[in-house]
Coordinates of C-alpha atoms in Angstrom, one line a residue:
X207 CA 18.0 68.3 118.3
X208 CA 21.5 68.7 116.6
X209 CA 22.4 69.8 113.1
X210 CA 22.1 66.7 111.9
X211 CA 19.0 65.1 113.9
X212 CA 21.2 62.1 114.7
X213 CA 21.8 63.3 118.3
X214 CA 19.3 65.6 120.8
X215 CA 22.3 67.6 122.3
X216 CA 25.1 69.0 121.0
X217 CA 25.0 72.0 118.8
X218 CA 21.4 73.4 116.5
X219 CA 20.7 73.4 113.0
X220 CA 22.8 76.6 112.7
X221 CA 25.6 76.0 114.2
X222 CA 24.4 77.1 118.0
X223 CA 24.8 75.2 121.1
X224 CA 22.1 73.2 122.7
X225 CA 21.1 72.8 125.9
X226 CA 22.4 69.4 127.3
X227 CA 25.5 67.9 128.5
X228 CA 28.2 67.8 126.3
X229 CA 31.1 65.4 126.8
X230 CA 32.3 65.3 123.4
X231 CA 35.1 66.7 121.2
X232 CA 34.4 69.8 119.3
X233 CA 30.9 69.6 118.0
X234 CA 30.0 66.3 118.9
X235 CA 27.5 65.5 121.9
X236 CA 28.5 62.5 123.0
X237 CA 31.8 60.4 122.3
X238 CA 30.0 57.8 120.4
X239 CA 28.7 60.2 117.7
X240 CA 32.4 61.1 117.3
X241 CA 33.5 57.7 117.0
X242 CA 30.6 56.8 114.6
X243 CA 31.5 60.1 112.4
X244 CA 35.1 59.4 112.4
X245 CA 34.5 55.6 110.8
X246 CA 32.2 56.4 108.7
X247 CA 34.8 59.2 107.3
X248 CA 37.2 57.1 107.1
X249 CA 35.2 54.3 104.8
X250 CA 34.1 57.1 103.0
X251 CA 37.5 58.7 102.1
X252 CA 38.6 55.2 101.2
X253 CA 35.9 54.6 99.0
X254 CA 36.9 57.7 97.1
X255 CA 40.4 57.1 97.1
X256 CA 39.3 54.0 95.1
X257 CA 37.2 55.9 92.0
X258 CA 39.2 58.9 92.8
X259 CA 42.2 56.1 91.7
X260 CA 39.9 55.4 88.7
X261 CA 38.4 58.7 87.4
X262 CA 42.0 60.4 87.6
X263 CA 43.1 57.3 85.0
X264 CA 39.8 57.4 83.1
X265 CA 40.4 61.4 82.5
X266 CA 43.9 61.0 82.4
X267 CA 45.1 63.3 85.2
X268 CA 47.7 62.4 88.0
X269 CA 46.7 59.6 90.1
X270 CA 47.7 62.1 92.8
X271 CA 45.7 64.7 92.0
X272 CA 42.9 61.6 92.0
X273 CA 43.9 60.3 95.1
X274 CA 43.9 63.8 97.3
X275 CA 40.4 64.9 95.5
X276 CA 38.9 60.9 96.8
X277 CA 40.3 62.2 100.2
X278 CA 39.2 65.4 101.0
X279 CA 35.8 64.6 99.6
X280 CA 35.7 61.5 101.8
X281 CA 36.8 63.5 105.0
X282 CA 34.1 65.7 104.8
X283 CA 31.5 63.6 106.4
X284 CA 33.2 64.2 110.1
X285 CA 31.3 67.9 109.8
X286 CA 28.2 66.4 108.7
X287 CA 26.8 67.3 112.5
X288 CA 27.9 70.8 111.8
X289 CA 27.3 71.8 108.3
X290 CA 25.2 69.2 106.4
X291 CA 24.6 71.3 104.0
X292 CA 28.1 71.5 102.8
X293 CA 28.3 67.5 102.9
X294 CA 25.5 67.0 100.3
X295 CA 26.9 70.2 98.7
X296 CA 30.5 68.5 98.1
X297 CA 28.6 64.9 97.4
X298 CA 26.6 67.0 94.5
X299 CA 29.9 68.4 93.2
X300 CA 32.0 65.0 92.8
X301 CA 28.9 62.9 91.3
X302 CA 30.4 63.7 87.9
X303 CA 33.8 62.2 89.0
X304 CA 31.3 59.2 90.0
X305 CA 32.8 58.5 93.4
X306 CA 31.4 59.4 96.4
X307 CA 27.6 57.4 96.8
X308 CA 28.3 56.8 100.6
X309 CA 29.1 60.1 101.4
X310 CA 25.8 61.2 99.6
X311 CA 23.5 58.7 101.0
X312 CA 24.7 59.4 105.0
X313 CA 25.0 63.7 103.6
X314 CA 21.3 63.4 102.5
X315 CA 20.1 61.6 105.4
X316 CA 21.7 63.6 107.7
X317 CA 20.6 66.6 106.0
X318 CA 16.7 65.4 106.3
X319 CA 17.4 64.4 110.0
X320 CA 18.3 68.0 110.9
X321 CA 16.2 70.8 112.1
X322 CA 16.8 73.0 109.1
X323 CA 13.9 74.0 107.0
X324 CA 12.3 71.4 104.6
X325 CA 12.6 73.9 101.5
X326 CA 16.4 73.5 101.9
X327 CA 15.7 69.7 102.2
X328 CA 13.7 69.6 99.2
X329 CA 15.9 71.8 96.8
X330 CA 19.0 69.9 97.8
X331 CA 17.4 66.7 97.6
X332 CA 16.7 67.4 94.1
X333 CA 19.8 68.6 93.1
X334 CA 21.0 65.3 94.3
X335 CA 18.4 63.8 91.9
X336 CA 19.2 66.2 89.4
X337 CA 22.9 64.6 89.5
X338 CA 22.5 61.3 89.9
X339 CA 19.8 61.4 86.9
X340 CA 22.4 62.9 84.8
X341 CA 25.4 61.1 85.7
X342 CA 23.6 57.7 85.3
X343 CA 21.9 59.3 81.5
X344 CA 25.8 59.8 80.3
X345 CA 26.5 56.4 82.2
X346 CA 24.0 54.4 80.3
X347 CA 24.6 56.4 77.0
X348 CA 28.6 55.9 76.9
X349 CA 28.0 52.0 77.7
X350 CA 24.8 51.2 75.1
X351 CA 27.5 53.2 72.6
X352 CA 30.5 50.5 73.4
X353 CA 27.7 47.6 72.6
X354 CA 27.4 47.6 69.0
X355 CA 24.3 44.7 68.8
X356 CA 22.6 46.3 71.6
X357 CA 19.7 48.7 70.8
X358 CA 17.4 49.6 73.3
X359 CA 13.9 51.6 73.2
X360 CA 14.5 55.5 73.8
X361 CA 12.6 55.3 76.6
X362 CA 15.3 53.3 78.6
X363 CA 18.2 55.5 78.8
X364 CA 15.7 58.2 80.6
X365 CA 13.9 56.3 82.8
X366 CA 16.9 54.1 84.1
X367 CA 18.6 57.1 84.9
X368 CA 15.6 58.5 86.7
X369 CA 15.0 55.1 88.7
X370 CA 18.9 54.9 89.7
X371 CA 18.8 58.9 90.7
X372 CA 15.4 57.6 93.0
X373 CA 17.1 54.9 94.4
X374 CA 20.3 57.2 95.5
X375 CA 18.3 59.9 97.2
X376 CA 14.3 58.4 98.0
X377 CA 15.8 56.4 100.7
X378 CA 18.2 58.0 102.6
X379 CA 16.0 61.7 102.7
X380 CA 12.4 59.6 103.7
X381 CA 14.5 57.8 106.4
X382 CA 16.1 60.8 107.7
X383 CA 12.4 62.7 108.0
X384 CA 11.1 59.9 109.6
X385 CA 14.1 59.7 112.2
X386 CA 13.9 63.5 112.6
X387 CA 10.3 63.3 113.1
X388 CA 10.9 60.4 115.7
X389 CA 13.6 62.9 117.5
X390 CA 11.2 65.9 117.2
X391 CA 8.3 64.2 119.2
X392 CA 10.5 62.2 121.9
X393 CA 11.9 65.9 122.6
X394 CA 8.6 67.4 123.0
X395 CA 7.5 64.7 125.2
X396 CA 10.4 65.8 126.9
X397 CA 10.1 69.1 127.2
X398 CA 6.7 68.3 128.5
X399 CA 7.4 66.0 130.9
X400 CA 9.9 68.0 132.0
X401 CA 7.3 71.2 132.3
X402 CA 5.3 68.8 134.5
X403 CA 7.7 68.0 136.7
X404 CA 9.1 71.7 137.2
X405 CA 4.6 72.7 137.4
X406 CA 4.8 70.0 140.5
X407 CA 7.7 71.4 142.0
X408 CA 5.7 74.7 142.1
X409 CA 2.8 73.5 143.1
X410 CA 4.4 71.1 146.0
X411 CA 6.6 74.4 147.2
X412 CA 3.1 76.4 147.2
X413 CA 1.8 73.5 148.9
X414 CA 4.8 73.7 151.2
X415 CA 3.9 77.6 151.6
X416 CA 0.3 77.6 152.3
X417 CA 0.8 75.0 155.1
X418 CA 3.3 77.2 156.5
X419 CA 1.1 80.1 156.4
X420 CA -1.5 78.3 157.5
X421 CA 0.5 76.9 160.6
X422 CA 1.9 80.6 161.5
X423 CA -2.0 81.7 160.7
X424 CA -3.1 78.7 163.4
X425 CA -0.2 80.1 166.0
X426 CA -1.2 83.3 165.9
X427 CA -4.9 82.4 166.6
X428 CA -3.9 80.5 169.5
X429 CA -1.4 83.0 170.7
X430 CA -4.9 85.7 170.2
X431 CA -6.5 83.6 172.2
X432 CA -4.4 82.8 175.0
X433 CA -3.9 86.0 175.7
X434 CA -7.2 86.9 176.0
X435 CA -8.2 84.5 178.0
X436 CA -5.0 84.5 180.5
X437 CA -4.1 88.0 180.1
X438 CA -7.6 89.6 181.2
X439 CA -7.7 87.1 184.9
X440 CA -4.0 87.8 185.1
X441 CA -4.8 91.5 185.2
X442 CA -7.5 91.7 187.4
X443 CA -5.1 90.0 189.9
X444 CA -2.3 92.0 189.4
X445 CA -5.0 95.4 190.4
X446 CA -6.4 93.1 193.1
X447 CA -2.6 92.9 194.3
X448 CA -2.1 96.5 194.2
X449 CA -5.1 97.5 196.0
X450 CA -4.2 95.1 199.1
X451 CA -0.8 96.5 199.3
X452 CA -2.7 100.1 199.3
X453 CA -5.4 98.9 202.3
X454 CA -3.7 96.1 204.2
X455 CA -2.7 98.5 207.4
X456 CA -5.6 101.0 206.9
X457 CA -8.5 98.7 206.2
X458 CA -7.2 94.7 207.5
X459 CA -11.0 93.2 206.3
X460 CA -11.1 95.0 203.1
X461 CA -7.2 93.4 202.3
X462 CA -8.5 90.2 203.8
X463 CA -11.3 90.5 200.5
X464 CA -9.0 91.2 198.1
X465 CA -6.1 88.6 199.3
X466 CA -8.9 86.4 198.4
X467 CA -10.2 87.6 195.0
X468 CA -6.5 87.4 194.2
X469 CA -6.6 83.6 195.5
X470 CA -9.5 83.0 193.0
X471 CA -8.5 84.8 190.1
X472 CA -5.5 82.7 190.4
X473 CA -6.6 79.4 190.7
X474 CA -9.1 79.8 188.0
X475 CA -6.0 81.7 185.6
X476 CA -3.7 78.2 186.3
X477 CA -6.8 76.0 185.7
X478 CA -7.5 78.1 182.4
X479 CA -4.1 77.3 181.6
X480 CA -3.6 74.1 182.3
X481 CA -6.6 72.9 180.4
X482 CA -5.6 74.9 177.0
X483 CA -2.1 73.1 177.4
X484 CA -3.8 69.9 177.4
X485 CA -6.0 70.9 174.3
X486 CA -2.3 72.3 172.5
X487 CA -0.7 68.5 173.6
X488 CA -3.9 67.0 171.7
X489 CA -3.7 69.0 168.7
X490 CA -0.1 68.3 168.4
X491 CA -0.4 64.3 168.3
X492 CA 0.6 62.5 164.7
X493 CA -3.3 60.8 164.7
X494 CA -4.8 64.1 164.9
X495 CA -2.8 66.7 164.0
X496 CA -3.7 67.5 160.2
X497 CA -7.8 67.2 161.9
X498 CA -6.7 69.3 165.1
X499 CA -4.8 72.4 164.5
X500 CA -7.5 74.1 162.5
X501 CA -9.6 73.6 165.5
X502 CA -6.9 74.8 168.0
X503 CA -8.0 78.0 168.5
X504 CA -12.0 77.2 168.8
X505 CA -11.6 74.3 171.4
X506 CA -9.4 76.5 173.5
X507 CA -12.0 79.5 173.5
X508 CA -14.2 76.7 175.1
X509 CA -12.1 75.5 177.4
X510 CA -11.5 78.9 178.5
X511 CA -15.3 79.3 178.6
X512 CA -15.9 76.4 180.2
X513 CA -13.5 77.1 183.5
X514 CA -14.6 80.3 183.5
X515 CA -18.0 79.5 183.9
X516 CA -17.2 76.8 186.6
X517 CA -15.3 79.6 188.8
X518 CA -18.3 82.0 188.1
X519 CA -21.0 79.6 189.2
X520 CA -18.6 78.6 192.7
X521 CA -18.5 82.2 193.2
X522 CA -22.0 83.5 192.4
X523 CA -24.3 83.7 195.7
X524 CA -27.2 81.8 195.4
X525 CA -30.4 83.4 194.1
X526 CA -33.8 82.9 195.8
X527 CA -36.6 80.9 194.0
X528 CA -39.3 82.6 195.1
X529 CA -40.8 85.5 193.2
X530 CA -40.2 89.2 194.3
X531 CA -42.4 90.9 197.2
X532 CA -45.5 91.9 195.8
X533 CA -46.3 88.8 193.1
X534 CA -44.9 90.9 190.6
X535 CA -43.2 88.5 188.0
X536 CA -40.0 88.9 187.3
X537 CA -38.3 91.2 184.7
X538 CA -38.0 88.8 181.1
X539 CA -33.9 89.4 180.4
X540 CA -34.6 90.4 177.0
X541 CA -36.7 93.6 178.1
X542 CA -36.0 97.3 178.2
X543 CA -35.9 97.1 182.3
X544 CA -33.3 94.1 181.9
X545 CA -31.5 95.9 179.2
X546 CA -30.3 98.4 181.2
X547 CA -28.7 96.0 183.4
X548 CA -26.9 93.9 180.3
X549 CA -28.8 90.9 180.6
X550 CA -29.7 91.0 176.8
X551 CA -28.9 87.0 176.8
X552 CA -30.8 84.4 178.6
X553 CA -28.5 82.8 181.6
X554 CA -29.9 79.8 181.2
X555 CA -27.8 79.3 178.0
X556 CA -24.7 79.7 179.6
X557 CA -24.3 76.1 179.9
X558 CA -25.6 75.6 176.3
X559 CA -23.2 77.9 174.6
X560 CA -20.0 76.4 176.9
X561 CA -18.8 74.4 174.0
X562 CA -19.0 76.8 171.7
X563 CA -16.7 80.0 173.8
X564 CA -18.1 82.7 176.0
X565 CA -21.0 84.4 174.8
X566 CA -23.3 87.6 175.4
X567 CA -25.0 86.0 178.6
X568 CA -21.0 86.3 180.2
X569 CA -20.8 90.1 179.7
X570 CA -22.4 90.9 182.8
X571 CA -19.8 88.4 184.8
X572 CA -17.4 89.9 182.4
X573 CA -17.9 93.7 184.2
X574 CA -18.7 92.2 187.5
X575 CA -15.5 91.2 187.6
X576 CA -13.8 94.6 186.4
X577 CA -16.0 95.8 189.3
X578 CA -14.8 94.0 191.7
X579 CA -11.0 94.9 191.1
X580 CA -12.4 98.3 191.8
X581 CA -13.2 99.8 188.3
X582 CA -16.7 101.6 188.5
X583 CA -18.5 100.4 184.8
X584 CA -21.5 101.0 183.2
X585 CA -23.1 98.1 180.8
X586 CA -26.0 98.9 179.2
X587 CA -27.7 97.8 176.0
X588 CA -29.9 99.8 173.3
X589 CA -32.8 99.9 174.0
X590 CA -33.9 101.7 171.1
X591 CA -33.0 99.1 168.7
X592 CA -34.6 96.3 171.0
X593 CA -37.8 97.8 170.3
X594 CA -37.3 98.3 166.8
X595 CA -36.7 94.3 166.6
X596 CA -33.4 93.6 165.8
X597 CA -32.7 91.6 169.1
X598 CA -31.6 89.2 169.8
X599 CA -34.0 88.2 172.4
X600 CA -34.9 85.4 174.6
X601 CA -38.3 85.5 173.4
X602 CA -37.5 85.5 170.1
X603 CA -35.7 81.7 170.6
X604 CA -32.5 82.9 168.7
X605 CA -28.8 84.1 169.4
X606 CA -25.6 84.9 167.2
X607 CA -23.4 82.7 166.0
X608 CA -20.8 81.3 168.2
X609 CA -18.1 83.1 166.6
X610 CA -19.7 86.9 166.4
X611 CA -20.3 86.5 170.3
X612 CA -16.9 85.0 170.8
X613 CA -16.2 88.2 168.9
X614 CA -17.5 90.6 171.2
X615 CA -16.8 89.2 174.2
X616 CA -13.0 89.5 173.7
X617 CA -13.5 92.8 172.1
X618 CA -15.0 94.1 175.9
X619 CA -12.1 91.8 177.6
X620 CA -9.3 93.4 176.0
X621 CA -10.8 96.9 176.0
X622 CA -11.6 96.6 179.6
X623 CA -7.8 95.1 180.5
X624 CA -6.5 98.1 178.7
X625 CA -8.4 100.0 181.2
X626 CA -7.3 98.4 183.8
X627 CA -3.3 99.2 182.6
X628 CA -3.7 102.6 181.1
X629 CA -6.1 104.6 182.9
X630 CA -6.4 103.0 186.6
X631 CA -9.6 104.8 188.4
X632 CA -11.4 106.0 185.4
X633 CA -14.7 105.1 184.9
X634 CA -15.8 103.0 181.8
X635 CA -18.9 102.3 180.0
X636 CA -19.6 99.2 177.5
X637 CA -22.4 99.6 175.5
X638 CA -23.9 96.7 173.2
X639 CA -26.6 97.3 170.4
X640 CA -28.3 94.7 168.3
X641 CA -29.4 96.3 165.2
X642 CA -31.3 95.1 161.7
X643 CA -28.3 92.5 160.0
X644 CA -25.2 94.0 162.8
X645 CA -24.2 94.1 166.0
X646 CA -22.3 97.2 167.6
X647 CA -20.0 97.2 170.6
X648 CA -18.4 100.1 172.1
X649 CA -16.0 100.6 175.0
X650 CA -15.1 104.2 176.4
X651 CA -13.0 105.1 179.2
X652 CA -12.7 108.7 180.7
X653 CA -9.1 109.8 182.0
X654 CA -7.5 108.2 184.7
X655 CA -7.9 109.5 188.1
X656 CA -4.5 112.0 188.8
X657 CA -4.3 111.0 192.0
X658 CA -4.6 107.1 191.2
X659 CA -1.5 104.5 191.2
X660 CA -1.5 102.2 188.5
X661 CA -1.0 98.6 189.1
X662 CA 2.5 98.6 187.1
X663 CA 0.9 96.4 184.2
X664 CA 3.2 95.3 181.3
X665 CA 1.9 96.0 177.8
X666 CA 2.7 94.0 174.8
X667 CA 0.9 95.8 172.6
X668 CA -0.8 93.4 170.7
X669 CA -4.5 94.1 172.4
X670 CA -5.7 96.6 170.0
X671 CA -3.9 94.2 167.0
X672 CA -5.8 91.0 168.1
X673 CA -9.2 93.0 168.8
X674 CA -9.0 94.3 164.7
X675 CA -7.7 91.0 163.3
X676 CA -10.9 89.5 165.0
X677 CA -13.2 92.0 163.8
X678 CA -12.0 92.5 160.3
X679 CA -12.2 88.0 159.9
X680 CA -15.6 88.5 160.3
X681 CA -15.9 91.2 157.7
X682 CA -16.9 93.8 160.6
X683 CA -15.4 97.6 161.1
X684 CA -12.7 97.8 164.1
X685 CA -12.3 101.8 165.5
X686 CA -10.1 102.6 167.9
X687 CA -8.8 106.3 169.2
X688 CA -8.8 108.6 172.0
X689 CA -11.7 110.9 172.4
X690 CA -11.8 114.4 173.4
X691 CA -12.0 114.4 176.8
X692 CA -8.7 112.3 177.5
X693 CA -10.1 109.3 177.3
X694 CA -10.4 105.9 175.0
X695 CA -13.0 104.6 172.8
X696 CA -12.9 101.0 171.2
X697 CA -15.6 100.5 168.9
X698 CA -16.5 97.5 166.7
X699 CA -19.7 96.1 164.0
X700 CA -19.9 92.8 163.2
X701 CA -22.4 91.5 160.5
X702 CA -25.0 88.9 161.7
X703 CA -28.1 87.1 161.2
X704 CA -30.1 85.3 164.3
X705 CA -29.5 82.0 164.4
X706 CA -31.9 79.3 165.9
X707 CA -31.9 78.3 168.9
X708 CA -31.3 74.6 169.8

């Protein structure tokens, strides 16, 4: 909004600059409003050259002195933008002179049009009226005094010279209010719609930043997950490796063993692979991929589950279907006497729980493994807190969620790989408690053998970083440190509640 109201850029009320572009001379906004000023100068100034012509006769002055005063007081309305006060000001002054009504009608509508305060309207509007009412008073006096048979009421001077003072400033200040008014609100809408548009920007570049979190968030899982799942099998053949290089003059049948563990832990780390590249080529097709990448990381821990369960069950001997010697029945997997030996977790459910990532019934393949590469471990389970009841027992026909034993079972991977690379020979111990509302796993190494070679393993150093980002998403409590006897110690709570069965 200008000075004046009759343009929305340009310069304020005051005098000061508005926002907007500017193309315009001087104060003007836009090159129209020049052109517009300039005529209507220019009619005005002739128009008061005219009754400048006449008053200068009428009071007997040089028609000069008449003509330069009609001039400059008809010039004045090319600052009406800029100072409409003055305008109406100058249009008050020459009323006496009687010339000037143009420049007063466009100086008080340009005045009401503007953003100045309406007390400044109002007082200058009625010193307009003020004028006028006068001027027209004298008017009507001077020409009922040249009529000698005409004798009007007394009421008719007065209210004649109020109706003409009406008529000179009602309508141009009312239709400069409502114009301004008009101006005011299309502005606002504006500024509005403009506030909208700048709020939608934001939101769409938040928008933009969440999914971009989100996508680094979804990399990082998968990258977490890969790792654990390749890194662990990778490492176990690397030791397996190591050792046949160590025994392959001195003991030719015990190289022959581990050239095939080697064999195995490779063919199931390249069909681990393969399969979580084809679940990555899935995810990253334009029908699924806003449905598929939150999933990324959860259908890769079951593919990784899945294969690893297919190599177990190719390499697990067969077990006998009769009962032991004796007709004693066999020991129930969820009691203290299968505790010790970390079947906590039915087998059977192995194939149930496939889907959903390894699980708690995988631990004990989990060590076996780490055994086999030469690593002496100990799993055991309380079995102070299974006899308190807060199991989660076979006969009690419920297990974690899929996610808290997904959890723990790369929390025993990693800790156990770290083994493997930091502290070859030592000797290790996982424990796993089920408590009231947690679950507690612990890993703790002693220090490696002196005498022991390692197998050379590279370190990234993002073991101990994945194991605490996967504890803490579950709200759980990740510890990890060196304890006093030169060893390590991974520790990690997760809280749960027993879920059903299917």
């Amino acid at each position: 909004m200008t000075a004046t109201g009759a343009s929305d850029e340009g310069v304020g009320a005051r005098g000061a600059p508005v926002n907007g572009p500017v193309d315009g001379p001087w104060w003007w906004a836009r090159r129209r409003s020049a052109v517009l000023d300039v005529f209507l100068a220019a009619a005005s100034a002739l128009e008061c050259l005219i009754e400048g012509a006449k008053f200068a006769d009428e009071a007997q002055l040089p028609e000069l002195l008449g003509l330069l005063l009609g001039l400059l007081a008809g010039s004045v309305l090319l600052v009406r933008r800029r100072w409409p006060v003055a305008v109406v000001l100058v249009s008050i002054a020459v009323m006496p002179a009687e010339m000037g009504v143009l420049l007063g009608l466009v100086g008080l509508y340009t005045l009401a049009a503007s953003d100045l305060p309406r007390r400044i309207t109002a007082l200058l509007a009625g010193m307009s009226v003020v004028g006028s009412w006068v001027t027209s008073y004298l008017n009507v006096q001077q020409g009922m005094a040249g009529q000698q048979g005409f004798r009007p009421p007394l009421w008719f001077a007065p209210v004649t010279s109020v109706a003409v003072g009406l008529l000179l400033t009602a309508p141009p200040v009312l239709w400069g209010l409502y114009i301004g008014a008009r101006r005011r609100l299309v502005e606002s809408l504006r500024e509005r719609a403009d506030g909208l548009e700048r709020e939608l920007s934001l939101l769409a570049d938040r928008a933009e930043e969440r999914a971009e979190w989100a996508r680094n968030e979804e990399r990082t899982r998968i990258a977490r997950e890969m790792h654990d799942v390749v890194a662990h099998r990778v490492s176990l053949m690397v030791v397996h490796a190591a050792a046949l290089q160590a025994v392959a003059l001195k003991d030719p049948e015990k190289a022959s063993r581990n050239a095939g563990l080697v064999g195995d832990m490779g063919r199931q780390a390249l069909t681990e692979l393969r399969e979580m590249l084809g679940v990555l080529r899935t995810a990253e097709g334009p029908a699924v991929r806003g449905a598929s990448a939150p999933a990324a990381s959860e259908r890769l821990a079951a593919v990784a589950s899945r294969a690893g369960a297919q190599a177990t069950e190719r390499d697990r001997p067969a077990e006998p279907s009769a009962k032991p010697s004796g007709g004693a029945p066999a020991a129930e997997p969820g009691a203290p006497g299968a505790a010790s030996s970390g079947a906590h977790v039915p087998e059977q459910r192995a194939g149930e729980a496939a889907a959903e990532g390894p699980h708690l019934a995988e631990l004990a393949d989990l060590v076996g493994q780490s055994r086999a590469a030469g690593m002496t471990v100990e799993l055991t389970v309380d079995e102070d807190a299974v006899a308190a009841g807060g199991a989660v027992a076979a006969e009690a026909g419920c297990r974690y969620a899929a996610r808290v034993e997904r959890t723990v079972y790369r929390v025993v991977q990693e800790a156990l790989t770290n083994v493997h690379k930091h502290a070859p020979g030592a000797r290790a111990r996982v424990r796993l408690a089920h408590r009231d509302g947690e679950l507690a796993v612990q890993v703790e190494n002693g220090p490696g053998e002196s005498g022991a070679a390692g197998a050379g393993l590279p370190s990234g150093g993002n073991g101990l970083v994945g194991m605490r980002e996967r504890v803490t998403a579950l709200g759980g409590v990740f510890v990890s440190g060196p304890t006093e006897t030169g060893g390590f110690r991974v520790s990690a709570v997760l809280p749960v509640s027993p879920v059903p069965a299917a």
